[in-house]
Amino acid sequence: LRDKKFHPYLRWSLPSLRRFSYSGGFPLPFNNNIKFLRIHYAYERGMSLDLRQLVEFLTSCSSLKDVDILLVNWLSVAPCKTANISGVKTVAFDFYRCSTDTILNVCGALYFPDAEKMSLHLNFKYIYRDNEREDVIDPLPNRHLDYGALISDILLQHDYAGLTSLDLDLSPR
């Protein structure tokens, strides 16, 4: 759906729009004054997550102050060049049943240098897919994940020296 003729919101004139929630993908850039953005994208068979499209949209939002990204069931995401998205003060990353590679690639591609508050929700139920079944949850109780190392990797990818508040949630849902 990258063809602009299928995206009627590209022709909208909503200069007072301040909050925008989008589910099922990433929006295409359009002229906006959005301050709060919430994106929810859950994996379904045949879908792909294109970080470049997310970066393109986020960098088009020059008034953005608050970003909330919820990703569900993503096992793989191609890395993407890091984008500096300035002006954003509050960032929430919510990863539900996503692989550690997905988490690191998403957090690596999105850098919010002015962030003061960050929330990281990392729910690690392991998922495997095979040719006969998809989205089968396997909690792998004998496998240990080093949460501390992953959180460190996320936070050390970029300079978050201005961060004054960090909320970590490692609890299952």
Coordinates of N, CA, C and O in Angstrom, one line a residue:
L1 N 0.8 -1.2 0.0 CA 0.0 0.0 0.0 C 0.8 1.3 0.0 O 0.5 2.3 0.6
R2 N 2.0 1.2 -0.6 CA 2.8 2.4 -0.7 C 2.3 3.4 -1.8 O 2.8 4.5 -1.9
D3 N 1.4 2.9 -2.6 CA 0.8 3.8 -3.7 C -0.1 4.9 -3.1 O -1.0 4.6 -2.4
K4 N 0.3 6.1 -3.3 CA -0.4 7.2 -2.6 C -1.9 7.3 -2.9 O -2.6 7.8 -2.1
K5 N -2.3 6.8 -4.1 CA -3.7 6.9 -4.4 C -4.6 6.0 -3.5 O -5.8 6.2 -3.4
F6 N -4.0 5.1 -2.8 CA -4.7 4.3 -1.8 C -4.7 4.8 -0.4 O -5.2 4.2 0.5
H7 N -4.1 5.9 -0.2 CA -4.0 6.5 1.1 C -4.7 7.9 1.2 O -4.0 8.9 1.0
P8 N -6.0 7.9 1.4 CA -6.7 9.2 1.4 C -6.2 10.2 2.4 O -6.3 11.4 2.2
Y9 N -5.6 9.7 3.6 CA -5.2 10.7 4.6 C -4.0 11.6 4.1 O -3.7 12.6 4.6
L10 N -3.4 11.2 3.0 CA -2.3 12.0 2.4 C -2.9 13.3 1.9 O -2.1 14.3 1.8
R11 N -4.2 13.4 1.6 CA -4.8 14.6 1.1 C -5.5 15.4 2.2 O -6.1 16.4 1.9
W12 N -5.5 14.8 3.4 CA -6.2 15.5 4.5 C -5.6 16.8 4.8 O -4.4 17.0 4.7
S13 N -6.4 17.7 5.3 CA -5.9 19.0 5.8 C -6.4 19.1 7.2 O -7.5 19.5 7.5
L14 N -5.6 18.7 8.2 CA -5.9 18.6 9.6 C -4.9 19.4 10.4 O -4.1 18.8 11.2
P15 N -4.8 20.7 10.3 CA -3.7 21.4 10.9 C -3.8 21.4 12.5 O -2.9 21.7 13.2
S16 N -5.0 21.0 13.0 CA -5.2 21.0 14.5 C -4.9 19.6 15.0 O -5.0 19.4 16.3
L17 N -4.7 18.6 14.2 CA -4.5 17.2 14.7 C -3.2 17.2 15.5 O -2.1 17.6 15.1
R18 N -3.3 16.7 16.8 CA -2.2 16.7 17.7 C -1.9 15.2 18.1 O -0.8 14.9 18.5
R19 N -2.9 14.4 18.1 CA -2.7 13.0 18.5 C -3.1 12.1 17.3 O -4.1 12.3 16.6
F20 N -2.2 11.1 17.1 CA -2.5 10.2 15.9 C -2.1 8.8 16.4 O -1.0 8.5 16.8
S21 N -3.1 7.9 16.3 CA -2.9 6.4 16.6 C -3.0 5.7 15.3 O -4.0 5.9 14.5
Y22 N -2.1 4.7 15.0 CA -2.1 4.0 13.8 C -1.8 2.5 14.1 O -0.9 2.2 14.8
S23 N -2.7 1.6 13.6 CA -2.5 0.2 13.8 C -2.4 -0.5 12.5 O -2.9 -0.1 11.5
G24 N -1.6 -1.6 12.5 CA -1.5 -2.5 11.3 C -0.5 -2.1 10.3 O -0.5 -2.6 9.2
G25 N 0.5 -1.3 10.7 CA 1.5 -0.9 9.8 C 2.1 0.4 10.2 O 2.0 0.8 11.3
F26 N 2.8 1.0 9.3 CA 3.4 2.3 9.5 C 2.8 3.3 8.5 O 2.7 3.0 7.3
P27 N 2.4 4.5 9.0 CA 1.8 5.5 8.0 C 2.8 6.0 7.1 O 4.0 6.1 7.4
L28 N 2.3 6.5 6.0 CA 3.2 7.3 5.0 C 3.2 8.7 5.5 O 2.3 9.2 6.1
P29 N 4.3 9.4 5.3 CA 4.4 10.8 5.7 C 3.3 11.7 5.1 O 3.0 11.5 3.9
F30 N 2.8 12.6 5.9 CA 1.9 13.6 5.4 C 2.1 14.8 6.2 O 2.6 14.8 7.3
N31 N 1.6 16.0 5.7 CA 1.8 17.2 6.4 C 1.0 17.2 7.7 O -0.2 17.0 7.7
N32 N 1.7 17.4 8.8 CA 1.1 17.2 10.1 C 1.7 18.1 11.2 O 2.8 18.6 11.0
N33 N 1.0 18.3 12.3 CA 1.5 18.9 13.5 C 1.3 18.0 14.7 O 1.0 18.4 15.8
I34 N 1.5 16.7 14.5 CA 1.3 15.7 15.5 C 2.3 15.9 16.6 O 3.5 16.0 16.4
K35 N 1.7 15.9 17.9 CA 2.6 15.9 19.0 C 2.7 14.5 19.7 O 3.7 14.2 20.3
F36 N 1.6 13.8 19.6 CA 1.6 12.4 20.2 C 1.3 11.4 19.2 O 0.3 11.5 18.4
L37 N 2.1 10.4 19.1 CA 2.0 9.3 18.1 C 2.0 8.0 18.8 O 2.9 7.7 19.6
R38 N 1.0 7.1 18.4 CA 1.0 5.8 18.9 C 0.9 4.8 17.7 O 0.0 5.0 16.9
I39 N 1.8 3.9 17.6 CA 1.8 2.9 16.5 C 1.7 1.5 17.1 O 2.5 1.2 18.0
H40 N 0.8 0.7 16.7 CA 0.7 -0.7 17.1 C 0.7 -1.5 15.8 O 0.0 -1.3 14.9
Y41 N 1.7 -2.5 15.8 CA 1.9 -3.3 14.6 C 2.2 -4.7 15.1 O 3.2 -5.0 15.7
A42 N 1.2 -5.6 14.8 CA 1.3 -7.0 15.2 C 1.6 -7.8 13.9 O 1.0 -7.6 12.9
Y43 N 2.5 -8.8 14.1 CA 2.8 -9.7 12.9 C 1.6 -10.5 12.6 O 0.9 -11.1 13.5
E44 N 1.4 -10.7 11.3 CA 0.5 -11.7 10.8 C 1.2 -12.3 9.6 O 2.0 -11.7 8.9
R45 N 0.8 -13.5 9.3 CA 1.5 -14.3 8.2 C 1.5 -13.4 6.9 O 0.6 -12.8 6.5
G46 N 2.7 -13.4 6.3 CA 2.9 -12.7 5.1 C 3.3 -11.2 5.2 O 3.6 -10.5 4.3
M47 N 3.3 -10.7 6.5 CA 3.6 -9.3 6.7 C 5.1 -9.1 6.9 O 5.8 -10.0 7.3
S48 N 5.5 -7.9 6.6 CA 6.9 -7.5 6.9 C 6.9 -6.2 7.6 O 6.0 -5.4 7.4
L49 N 8.0 -6.0 8.4 CA 8.1 -4.7 9.1 C 9.3 -3.9 8.4 O 10.4 -4.4 8.5
D50 N 9.0 -2.8 7.8 CA 10.0 -2.0 7.1 C 10.3 -0.8 8.0 O 9.6 0.2 8.0
L51 N 11.5 -0.9 8.7 CA 11.9 0.2 9.5 C 12.1 1.5 8.8 O 11.9 2.6 9.3
R52 N 12.5 1.4 7.5 CA 12.7 2.6 6.7 C 11.4 3.4 6.6 O 11.5 4.6 6.6
Q53 N 10.3 2.7 6.5 CA 9.0 3.4 6.4 C 8.7 4.1 7.7 O 8.2 5.2 7.7
L54 N 9.0 3.4 8.8 CA 8.7 4.0 10.1 C 9.6 5.3 10.3 O 9.2 6.3 10.8
V55 N 10.9 5.1 10.0 CA 11.8 6.2 10.1 C 11.4 7.4 9.2 O 11.4 8.6 9.7
E56 N 11.0 7.1 8.0 CA 10.5 8.2 7.1 C 9.3 8.9 7.7 O 9.3 10.2 7.6
F57 N 8.4 8.2 8.3 CA 7.2 8.9 8.9 C 7.6 9.7 10.1 O 7.3 10.9 10.3
L58 N 8.4 9.1 11.0 CA 8.8 9.8 12.2 C 9.6 11.1 11.9 O 9.4 12.1 12.6
T59 N 10.5 11.0 11.0 CA 11.3 12.2 10.6 C 10.4 13.3 9.9 O 10.8 14.4 9.9
S60 N 9.2 12.9 9.4 CA 8.3 13.9 8.8 C 7.5 14.6 9.9 O 6.8 15.6 9.6
C61 N 7.5 14.2 11.1 CA 6.7 14.8 12.2 C 7.6 15.7 13.0 O 8.1 15.4 14.0
S62 N 7.6 17.0 12.5 CA 8.5 18.0 13.1 C 8.0 18.5 14.5 O 8.8 19.0 15.3
S63 N 6.8 18.3 14.9 CA 6.2 18.7 16.1 C 6.2 17.7 17.2 O 5.7 17.9 18.3
L64 N 6.6 16.5 16.9 CA 6.4 15.3 17.7 C 7.1 15.5 19.1 O 8.3 15.9 19.2
K65 N 6.4 15.2 20.2 CA 6.9 15.2 21.5 C 6.8 13.9 22.3 O 7.6 13.7 23.2
D66 N 5.9 13.0 21.9 CA 5.6 11.8 22.6 C 5.4 10.7 21.6 O 4.5 10.8 20.7
V67 N 6.2 9.6 21.7 CA 6.1 8.5 20.8 C 5.9 7.2 21.6 O 6.6 6.9 22.5
D68 N 4.9 6.4 21.2 CA 4.6 5.1 21.8 C 4.5 4.1 20.7 O 3.7 4.1 19.8
I69 N 5.5 3.1 20.7 CA 5.5 2.1 19.7 C 5.3 0.7 20.3 O 6.1 0.3 21.2
L70 N 4.3 0.0 19.9 CA 4.0 -1.3 20.3 C 4.1 -2.3 19.2 O 3.4 -2.2 18.2
L71 N 5.0 -3.3 19.3 CA 5.2 -4.3 18.3 C 5.0 -5.7 18.9 O 5.4 -5.9 20.0
V72 N 4.2 -6.5 18.2 CA 3.8 -7.8 18.7 C 4.2 -8.9 17.7 O 3.9 -8.8 16.5
N73 N 4.9 -9.9 18.2 CA 5.2 -11.2 17.5 C 6.2 -11.0 16.4 O 6.2 -11.9 15.5
W74 N 7.0 -10.0 16.4 CA 8.0 -9.9 15.3 C 9.3 -10.7 15.6 O 9.9 -10.4 16.6
L75 N 9.6 -11.6 14.7 CA 10.9 -12.4 14.9 C 12.0 -11.8 14.2 O 13.2 -12.1 14.6
S76 N 11.8 -11.1 13.1 CA 12.9 -10.6 12.3 C 12.6 -9.3 11.7 O 11.4 -9.1 11.2
V77 N 13.5 -8.4 11.7 CA 13.4 -7.1 11.1 C 14.8 -6.7 10.6 O 15.8 -6.8 11.3
A78 N 14.8 -6.3 9.4 CA 16.1 -5.9 8.8 C 16.6 -4.6 9.5 O 15.8 -3.7 9.7
P79 N 17.9 -4.6 9.8 CA 18.5 -3.4 10.3 C 18.3 -2.2 9.4 O 18.1 -2.3 8.2
C80 N 18.3 -1.0 10.0 CA 18.1 0.2 9.2 C 19.1 1.3 9.8 O 19.4 1.3 10.9
K81 N 19.5 2.2 8.9 CA 20.4 3.3 9.3 C 19.7 4.1 10.4 O 18.5 4.3 10.3
T82 N 20.4 4.5 11.4 CA 19.9 5.2 12.5 C 19.4 6.6 12.1 O 20.0 7.3 11.4
A83 N 18.2 6.9 12.6 CA 17.6 8.2 12.4 C 17.5 9.0 13.7 O 17.1 8.5 14.7
N84 N 18.0 10.2 13.7 CA 17.9 11.1 14.8 C 16.6 11.8 14.7 O 16.3 12.6 13.8
I85 N 15.7 11.6 15.7 CA 14.4 12.2 15.7 C 14.4 13.1 16.9 O 14.1 12.8 18.0
S86 N 14.7 14.4 16.6 CA 14.8 15.4 17.7 C 13.5 15.9 18.1 O 12.5 15.8 17.4
G87 N 13.5 16.5 19.3 CA 12.3 17.1 19.8 C 11.4 16.2 20.7 O 10.6 16.7 21.5
V88 N 11.5 14.9 20.5 CA 10.7 14.0 21.2 C 11.2 13.9 22.7 O 12.4 13.6 22.9
K89 N 10.3 14.1 23.6 CA 10.7 14.1 25.1 C 10.3 12.8 25.8 O 11.0 12.4 26.7
T90 N 9.3 12.1 25.3 CA 8.8 10.9 25.9 C 8.8 9.8 24.9 O 8.1 10.0 23.9
V91 N 9.4 8.7 25.2 CA 9.4 7.5 24.3 C 9.0 6.3 25.0 O 9.5 6.0 26.1
A92 N 8.1 5.5 24.4 CA 7.8 4.2 25.0 C 7.9 3.1 23.9 O 7.4 3.3 22.8
F93 N 8.7 2.1 24.2 CA 8.9 0.9 23.4 C 8.2 -0.2 24.1 O 8.6 -0.5 25.2
D94 N 7.3 -0.9 23.4 CA 6.6 -2.0 24.0 C 6.8 -3.2 23.1 O 6.2 -3.2 22.0
F95 N 7.6 -4.2 23.4 CA 7.9 -5.3 22.6 C 7.2 -6.5 23.2 O 7.6 -6.9 24.3
Y96 N 6.3 -7.1 22.6 CA 5.5 -8.2 23.1 C 5.8 -9.4 22.2 O 5.5 -9.4 21.0
R97 N 6.5 -10.4 22.7 CA 6.9 -11.7 22.0 C 7.7 -11.3 20.8 O 7.4 -11.9 19.7
C98 N 8.6 -10.5 20.9 CA 9.5 -10.1 19.7 C 10.9 -10.7 20.0 O 11.3 -10.9 21.2
S99 N 11.6 -11.0 19.0 CA 13.0 -11.5 19.2 C 13.9 -10.4 19.7 O 13.6 -9.2 19.5
T100 N 15.0 -10.8 20.3 CA 16.0 -9.8 20.8 C 16.6 -9.1 19.6 O 16.9 -7.9 19.7
D101 N 16.8 -9.7 18.4 CA 17.3 -9.1 17.2 C 16.3 -8.0 16.8 O 16.7 -6.9 16.4
T102 N 15.0 -8.3 16.8 CA 14.0 -7.3 16.4 C 14.1 -6.1 17.4 O 14.1 -4.9 16.9
I103 N 14.2 -6.3 18.6 CA 14.2 -5.3 19.6 C 15.5 -4.4 19.4 O 15.4 -3.1 19.4
L104 N 16.6 -5.0 19.2 CA 17.8 -4.2 19.0 C 17.8 -3.5 17.7 O 18.3 -2.3 17.6
N105 N 17.3 -4.1 16.6 CA 17.2 -3.4 15.4 C 16.3 -2.2 15.4 O 16.6 -1.1 14.9
V106 N 15.2 -2.3 16.0 CA 14.2 -1.2 16.1 C 14.8 -0.1 17.0 O 14.8 1.1 16.6
C107 N 15.3 -0.4 18.2 CA 15.9 0.6 19.1 C 17.1 1.2 18.5 O 17.4 2.4 18.7
G108 N 17.9 0.4 17.7 CA 19.0 1.0 17.0 C 18.7 2.0 15.9 O 19.4 2.9 15.7
A109 N 17.6 1.7 15.2 CA 17.2 2.6 14.1 C 16.6 3.9 14.5 O 16.6 4.9 13.8
L110 N 16.1 3.9 15.8 CA 15.3 5.1 16.2 C 16.1 5.7 17.4 O 16.2 5.2 18.5
Y111 N 16.6 6.9 17.2 CA 17.4 7.6 18.2 C 16.6 8.9 18.5 O 16.4 9.7 17.6
F112 N 16.2 9.1 19.8 CA 15.5 10.3 20.2 C 16.5 11.1 21.2 O 16.5 10.9 22.4
P113 N 17.3 11.9 20.6 CA 18.4 12.6 21.4 C 17.9 13.5 22.5 O 18.6 13.8 23.4
D114 N 16.6 14.0 22.4 CA 16.1 14.9 23.4 C 15.2 14.2 24.4 O 14.6 14.9 25.2
A115 N 15.2 12.9 24.4 CA 14.3 12.1 25.3 C 14.7 12.4 26.7 O 15.9 12.3 27.1
E116 N 13.7 12.6 27.5 CA 13.8 12.8 29.0 C 13.2 11.6 29.7 O 13.7 11.3 30.8
K117 N 12.2 11.0 29.1 CA 11.5 9.9 29.7 C 11.4 8.7 28.7 O 11.1 9.0 27.6
M118 N 11.8 7.5 29.2 CA 11.7 6.4 28.4 C 11.1 5.2 29.1 O 11.3 5.0 30.3
S119 N 10.2 4.5 28.4 CA 9.6 3.3 29.0 C 10.0 2.1 28.1 O 9.8 2.2 26.8
L120 N 10.5 1.0 28.6 CA 10.8 -0.2 27.9 C 10.0 -1.3 28.5 O 10.2 -1.7 29.7
H121 N 9.1 -1.9 27.7 CA 8.4 -3.1 28.1 C 8.9 -4.2 27.3 O 8.7 -4.2 26.0
L122 N 9.6 -5.2 27.9 CA 10.2 -6.3 27.1 C 9.5 -7.6 27.6 O 9.9 -8.1 28.7
N123 N 8.6 -8.2 26.8 CA 8.0 -9.4 27.2 C 8.6 -10.5 26.3 O 8.5 -10.5 25.1
F124 N 9.3 -11.4 27.0 CA 10.1 -12.5 26.3 C 9.4 -13.8 26.4 O 9.9 -14.7 27.1
K125 N 8.4 -14.0 25.6 CA 7.9 -15.4 25.4 C 8.5 -15.8 24.1 O 8.4 -15.0 23.1
Y126 N 9.1 -16.9 24.0 CA 9.8 -17.3 22.8 C 8.7 -17.9 21.8 O 7.8 -18.5 22.2
I127 N 8.9 -17.6 20.5 CA 8.0 -18.0 19.5 C 8.9 -18.8 18.5 O 10.0 -18.4 18.2
Y128 N 8.3 -19.8 17.9 CA 9.0 -20.4 16.8 C 7.9 -20.6 15.7 O 6.7 -20.7 16.0
R129 N 8.4 -20.7 14.5 CA 7.5 -20.9 13.4 C 8.1 -22.0 12.6 O 9.3 -22.1 12.4
D130 N 7.2 -22.9 12.1 CA 7.7 -23.9 11.1 C 6.7 -23.9 9.9 O 5.8 -23.1 9.9
N131 N 6.9 -24.7 9.0 CA 6.0 -24.7 7.8 C 4.6 -25.2 8.1 O 3.7 -24.8 7.3
E132 N 4.4 -25.9 9.1 CA 3.0 -26.4 9.4 C 2.3 -25.5 10.4 O 1.1 -25.4 10.3
R133 N 3.0 -24.9 11.3 CA 2.3 -24.1 12.3 C 3.0 -22.8 12.5 O 4.2 -22.7 12.3
E134 N 2.3 -21.8 12.8 CA 2.9 -20.4 13.0 C 2.5 -19.8 14.3 O 1.4 -20.1 14.8
D135 N 3.3 -19.0 14.9 CA 3.0 -18.3 16.1 C 2.7 -19.3 17.3 O 1.8 -19.1 18.1
V136 N 3.5 -20.3 17.3 CA 3.4 -21.3 18.4 C 4.3 -20.8 19.6 O 5.5 -20.6 19.4
I137 N 3.7 -20.6 20.7 CA 4.5 -20.1 21.8 C 5.1 -21.2 22.6 O 4.5 -22.2 22.9
D138 N 6.4 -21.1 22.7 CA 7.2 -22.1 23.5 C 8.0 -21.3 24.5 O 9.0 -20.6 24.2
P139 N 7.6 -21.3 25.8 CA 8.2 -20.6 26.8 C 9.6 -21.0 27.1 O 10.4 -20.2 27.8
L140 N 10.1 -22.1 26.6 CA 11.5 -22.5 26.8 C 11.9 -22.3 28.3 O 12.8 -21.5 28.5
P141 N 11.3 -23.0 29.2 CA 11.6 -22.7 30.6 C 13.1 -22.9 31.0 O 13.6 -22.3 32.0
N142 N 13.8 -23.7 30.3 CA 15.2 -24.0 30.6 C 16.2 -23.0 30.0 O 17.4 -23.1 30.3
R143 N 15.7 -22.1 29.2 CA 16.6 -21.2 28.6 C 16.6 -19.9 29.4 O 15.6 -19.3 29.7
H144 N 17.8 -19.4 29.6 CA 18.0 -18.2 30.4 C 18.3 -17.0 29.5 O 19.2 -17.1 28.6
L145 N 17.6 -15.9 29.6 CA 17.9 -14.7 28.8 C 18.5 -13.7 29.7 O 18.0 -13.4 30.8
D146 N 19.6 -13.1 29.3 CA 20.3 -12.1 30.1 C 19.6 -10.7 29.9 O 19.9 -10.0 29.0
Y147 N 18.6 -10.5 30.7 CA 17.8 -9.2 30.6 C 18.7 -8.0 30.7 O 18.6 -7.0 30.0
G148 N 19.6 -8.1 31.7 CA 20.5 -6.9 32.0 C 21.3 -6.6 30.8 O 21.5 -5.4 30.4
A149 N 21.9 -7.6 30.1 CA 22.7 -7.4 28.9 C 21.9 -6.8 27.8 O 22.3 -5.8 27.1
L150 N 20.7 -7.2 27.6 CA 19.8 -6.7 26.5 C 19.5 -5.3 26.8 O 19.6 -4.4 25.9
I151 N 19.1 -5.0 28.0 CA 18.7 -3.6 28.4 C 19.9 -2.7 28.2 O 19.8 -1.6 27.6
S152 N 21.1 -3.1 28.6 CA 22.3 -2.4 28.4 C 22.6 -2.1 26.9 O 23.0 -1.0 26.5
D153 N 22.4 -3.2 26.1 CA 22.6 -3.0 24.7 C 21.7 -2.0 24.1 O 22.1 -1.2 23.3
I154 N 20.5 -2.0 24.5 CA 19.5 -1.0 24.0 C 19.9 0.4 24.4 O 20.0 1.3 23.6
L155 N 20.2 0.6 25.7 CA 20.6 2.0 26.2 C 21.9 2.5 25.7 O 22.1 3.7 25.6
L156 N 22.8 1.6 25.4 CA 24.2 2.0 24.9 C 24.3 2.2 23.4 O 25.3 2.7 22.9
Q157 N 23.2 1.9 22.7 CA 23.2 2.1 21.3 C 23.3 3.6 20.9 O 23.8 4.0 19.9
H158 N 22.8 4.4 21.8 CA 22.7 5.9 21.6 C 23.0 6.6 22.9 O 23.0 6.0 24.0
D159 N 23.3 7.9 22.8 CA 23.6 8.7 23.9 C 22.3 9.3 24.5 O 21.7 10.2 23.9
Y160 N 21.9 8.7 25.6 CA 20.7 9.2 26.2 C 21.0 10.0 27.5 O 20.4 9.8 28.6
A161 N 22.0 10.9 27.4 CA 22.4 11.6 28.6 C 21.4 12.5 29.3 O 21.4 12.8 30.5
G162 N 20.4 12.9 28.5 CA 19.3 13.8 29.1 C 18.1 13.0 29.7 O 17.2 13.6 30.2
L163 N 18.2 11.7 29.7 CA 17.2 10.9 30.3 C 17.1 11.1 31.8 O 18.0 10.9 32.5
T164 N 15.9 11.5 32.3 CA 15.7 11.7 33.7 C 14.8 10.6 34.3 O 14.7 10.5 35.5
S165 N 14.1 9.9 33.5 CA 13.1 8.9 33.9 C 13.2 7.7 33.0 O 13.1 7.8 31.8
L166 N 13.4 6.5 33.6 CA 13.4 5.2 32.9 C 12.5 4.2 33.6 O 12.7 3.9 34.8
D167 N 11.5 3.7 32.8 CA 10.7 2.7 33.4 C 10.9 1.4 32.6 O 10.8 1.3 31.4
L168 N 11.3 0.4 33.4 CA 11.6 -1.0 32.8 C 10.5 -1.9 33.2 O 10.3 -2.0 34.4
D169 N 9.9 -2.6 32.3 CA 8.9 -3.6 32.7 C 9.3 -4.9 32.0 O 9.3 -5.0 30.7
L170 N 9.6 -5.9 32.7 CA 10.0 -7.2 32.2 C 9.0 -8.3 32.5 O 9.3 -9.5 32.4
S171 N 7.8 -7.9 33.0 CA 6.8 -8.8 33.4 C 6.0 -9.3 32.2 O 5.8 -8.6 31.2
P172 N 5.6 -10.6 32.3 CA 4.8 -11.1 31.2 C 3.4 -10.5 31.3 O 3.0 -10.0 32.4
R173 N 2.7 -10.6 30.2 CA 1.3 -10.0 30.3 C 0.3 -11.0 30.7 O 0.4 -12.2 30.5

